[in-house]
């Protein structure tokens, strides 16, 4: 992937890739944030999981999402 097309700052990024979760909707949403904004990413991913996948908005959901995030270096 040529990330320069996205104009992203170099450094560590955290990625939530919904396509890695089996779902009936075949959702392929990807959300990214700089590593220092990990909390914002968990928040956005939780919002998506609740709105689109019917999860309950609980601390448990956020904990699971936190474990699911991948860290990449660009
Ligand atoms: Zn999704």
PDB file of C-alpha atoms and ligand atoms in Angstrom:
ATOM      1  CA  UNK A   1       0.000   0.000   0.000  1.00  0.00           C
ATOM      2  CA  UNK A   2       1.319   3.423  -0.938  1.00  0.00           C
ATOM      3  CA  UNK A   3       0.291   5.403   2.107  1.00  0.00           C
ATOM      4  CA  UNK A   4       1.682   8.649   0.678  1.00  0.00           C
ATOM      5  CA  UNK A   5      -1.534   8.869  -1.328  1.00  0.00           C
ATOM      6  CA  UNK A   6      -3.381   9.393   1.944  1.00  0.00           C
ATOM      7  CA  UNK A   7      -1.123  12.188   3.131  1.00  0.00           C
ATOM      8  CA  UNK A   8      -0.630  10.521   6.511  1.00  0.00           C
ATOM      9  CA  UNK A   9       2.077  11.629   8.909  1.00  0.00           C
ATOM     10  CA  UNK A  10       4.906   9.145   9.333  1.00  0.00           C
ATOM     11  CA  UNK A  11       5.017   7.221  12.569  1.00  0.00           C
ATOM     12  CA  UNK A  12       3.019   4.648  14.463  1.00  0.00           C
ATOM     13  CA  UNK A  13      -0.664   4.260  13.659  1.00  0.00           C
ATOM     14  CA  UNK A  14      -3.295   2.056  15.176  1.00  0.00           C
ATOM     15  CA  UNK A  15      -5.763   0.369  12.862  1.00  0.00           C
ATOM     16  CA  UNK A  16      -9.188  -1.144  13.460  1.00  0.00           C
ATOM     17  CA  UNK A  17     -10.028  -3.399  10.509  1.00  0.00           C
ATOM     18  CA  UNK A  18     -13.617  -4.567  10.666  1.00  0.00           C
ATOM     19  CA  UNK A  19     -12.991  -6.963   7.781  1.00  0.00           C
ATOM     20  CA  UNK A  20     -11.058  -9.170  10.212  1.00  0.00           C
ATOM     21  CA  UNK A  21     -14.206  -9.774  12.216  1.00  0.00           C
ATOM     22  CA  UNK A  22     -16.591 -12.311  10.772  1.00  0.00           C
ATOM     23  CA  UNK A  23     -19.896 -10.503  10.240  1.00  0.00           C
ATOM     24  CA  UNK A  24     -23.077 -11.138   8.341  1.00  0.00           C
ATOM     25  CA  UNK A  25     -22.774  -7.716   6.692  1.00  0.00           C
ATOM     26  CA  UNK A  26     -19.376  -8.387   5.116  1.00  0.00           C
ATOM     27  CA  UNK A  27     -18.261  -5.053   6.572  1.00  0.00           C
ATOM     28  CA  UNK A  28     -14.818  -3.874   5.398  1.00  0.00           C
ATOM     29  CA  UNK A  29     -14.571  -0.635   7.330  1.00  0.00           C
ATOM     30  CA  UNK A  30     -11.056   0.410   8.345  1.00  0.00           C
ATOM     31  CA  UNK A  31     -10.470   3.148  10.923  1.00  0.00           C
ATOM     32  CA  UNK A  32      -6.998   4.519  11.663  1.00  0.00           C
ATOM     33  CA  UNK A  33      -5.537   6.912  14.209  1.00  0.00           C
ATOM     34  CA  UNK A  34      -2.044   8.013  15.239  1.00  0.00           C
ATOM     35  CA  UNK A  35      -0.831   5.848  18.141  1.00  0.00           C
ATOM     36  CA  UNK A  36      -1.227   8.749  20.578  1.00  0.00           C
ATOM     37  CA  UNK A  37      -4.921   8.935  19.667  1.00  0.00           C
ATOM     38  CA  UNK A  38      -5.580   5.275  20.430  1.00  0.00           C
ATOM     39  CA  UNK A  39      -8.418   6.225  22.801  1.00  0.00           C
ATOM     40  CA  UNK A  40     -10.159   8.154  20.003  1.00  0.00           C
ATOM     41  CA  UNK A  41      -9.882   5.126  17.752  1.00  0.00           C
ATOM     42  CA  UNK A  42     -11.386   2.810  20.376  1.00  0.00           C
ATOM     43  CA  UNK A  43     -14.216   5.326  20.783  1.00  0.00           C
ATOM     44  CA  UNK A  44     -14.870   5.459  17.020  1.00  0.00           C
ATOM     45  CA  UNK A  45     -14.671   1.680  16.693  1.00  0.00           C
ATOM     46  CA  UNK A  46     -17.069   1.230  19.613  1.00  0.00           C
ATOM     47  CA  UNK A  47     -19.524   3.659  18.002  1.00  0.00           C
ATOM     48  CA  UNK A  48     -19.335   1.693  14.755  1.00  0.00           C
ATOM     49  CA  UNK A  49     -19.709  -1.675  16.486  1.00  0.00           C
ATOM     50  CA  UNK A  50     -22.820  -0.450  18.284  1.00  0.00           C
ATOM     51  CA  UNK A  51     -24.405   1.391  15.340  1.00  0.00           C
ATOM     52  CA  UNK A  52     -23.660  -1.128  12.597  1.00  0.00           C
ATOM     53  CA  UNK A  53     -23.207  -4.476  14.308  1.00  0.00           C
ATOM     54  CA  UNK A  54     -25.640  -4.349  17.198  1.00  0.00           C
ATOM     55  CA  UNK A  55     -23.043  -4.650  19.968  1.00  0.00           C
ATOM     56  CA  UNK A  56     -23.790  -3.311  23.396  1.00  0.00           C
ATOM     57  CA  UNK A  57     -21.839  -0.236  24.386  1.00  0.00           C
ATOM     58  CA  UNK A  58     -20.029  -1.628  27.409  1.00  0.00           C
ATOM     59  CA  UNK A  59     -16.541  -1.393  28.930  1.00  0.00           C
ATOM     60  CA  UNK A  60     -16.148  -5.036  27.897  1.00  0.00           C
ATOM     61  CA  UNK A  61     -16.688  -4.100  24.239  1.00  0.00           C
ATOM     62  CA  UNK A  62     -14.021  -1.386  24.490  1.00  0.00           C
ATOM     63  CA  UNK A  63     -11.603  -3.815  26.118  1.00  0.00           C
ATOM     64  CA  UNK A  64     -12.128  -6.322  23.314  1.00  0.00           C
ATOM     65  CA  UNK A  65     -11.724  -3.630  20.668  1.00  0.00           C
ATOM     66  CA  UNK A  66      -8.514  -2.470  22.326  1.00  0.00           C
ATOM     67  CA  UNK A  67      -7.057  -5.970  21.983  1.00  0.00           C
ATOM     68  CA  UNK A  68      -8.163  -6.172  18.363  1.00  0.00           C
ATOM     69  CA  UNK A  69      -6.309  -3.049  17.200  1.00  0.00           C
ATOM     70  CA  UNK A  70      -3.175  -3.501  15.105  1.00  0.00           C
ATOM     71  CA  UNK A  71      -0.211  -1.159  15.228  1.00  0.00           C
ATOM     72  CA  UNK A  72       1.568  -0.281  11.990  1.00  0.00           C
ATOM     73  CA  UNK A  73       4.547   1.928  11.201  1.00  0.00           C
ATOM     74  CA  UNK A  74       4.426   4.117   8.112  1.00  0.00           C
TER      75      UNK A  74
HETATM   76 ZN1  LIG B   1     -18.087  -3.040  10.631  1.00  0.00          ZN
END
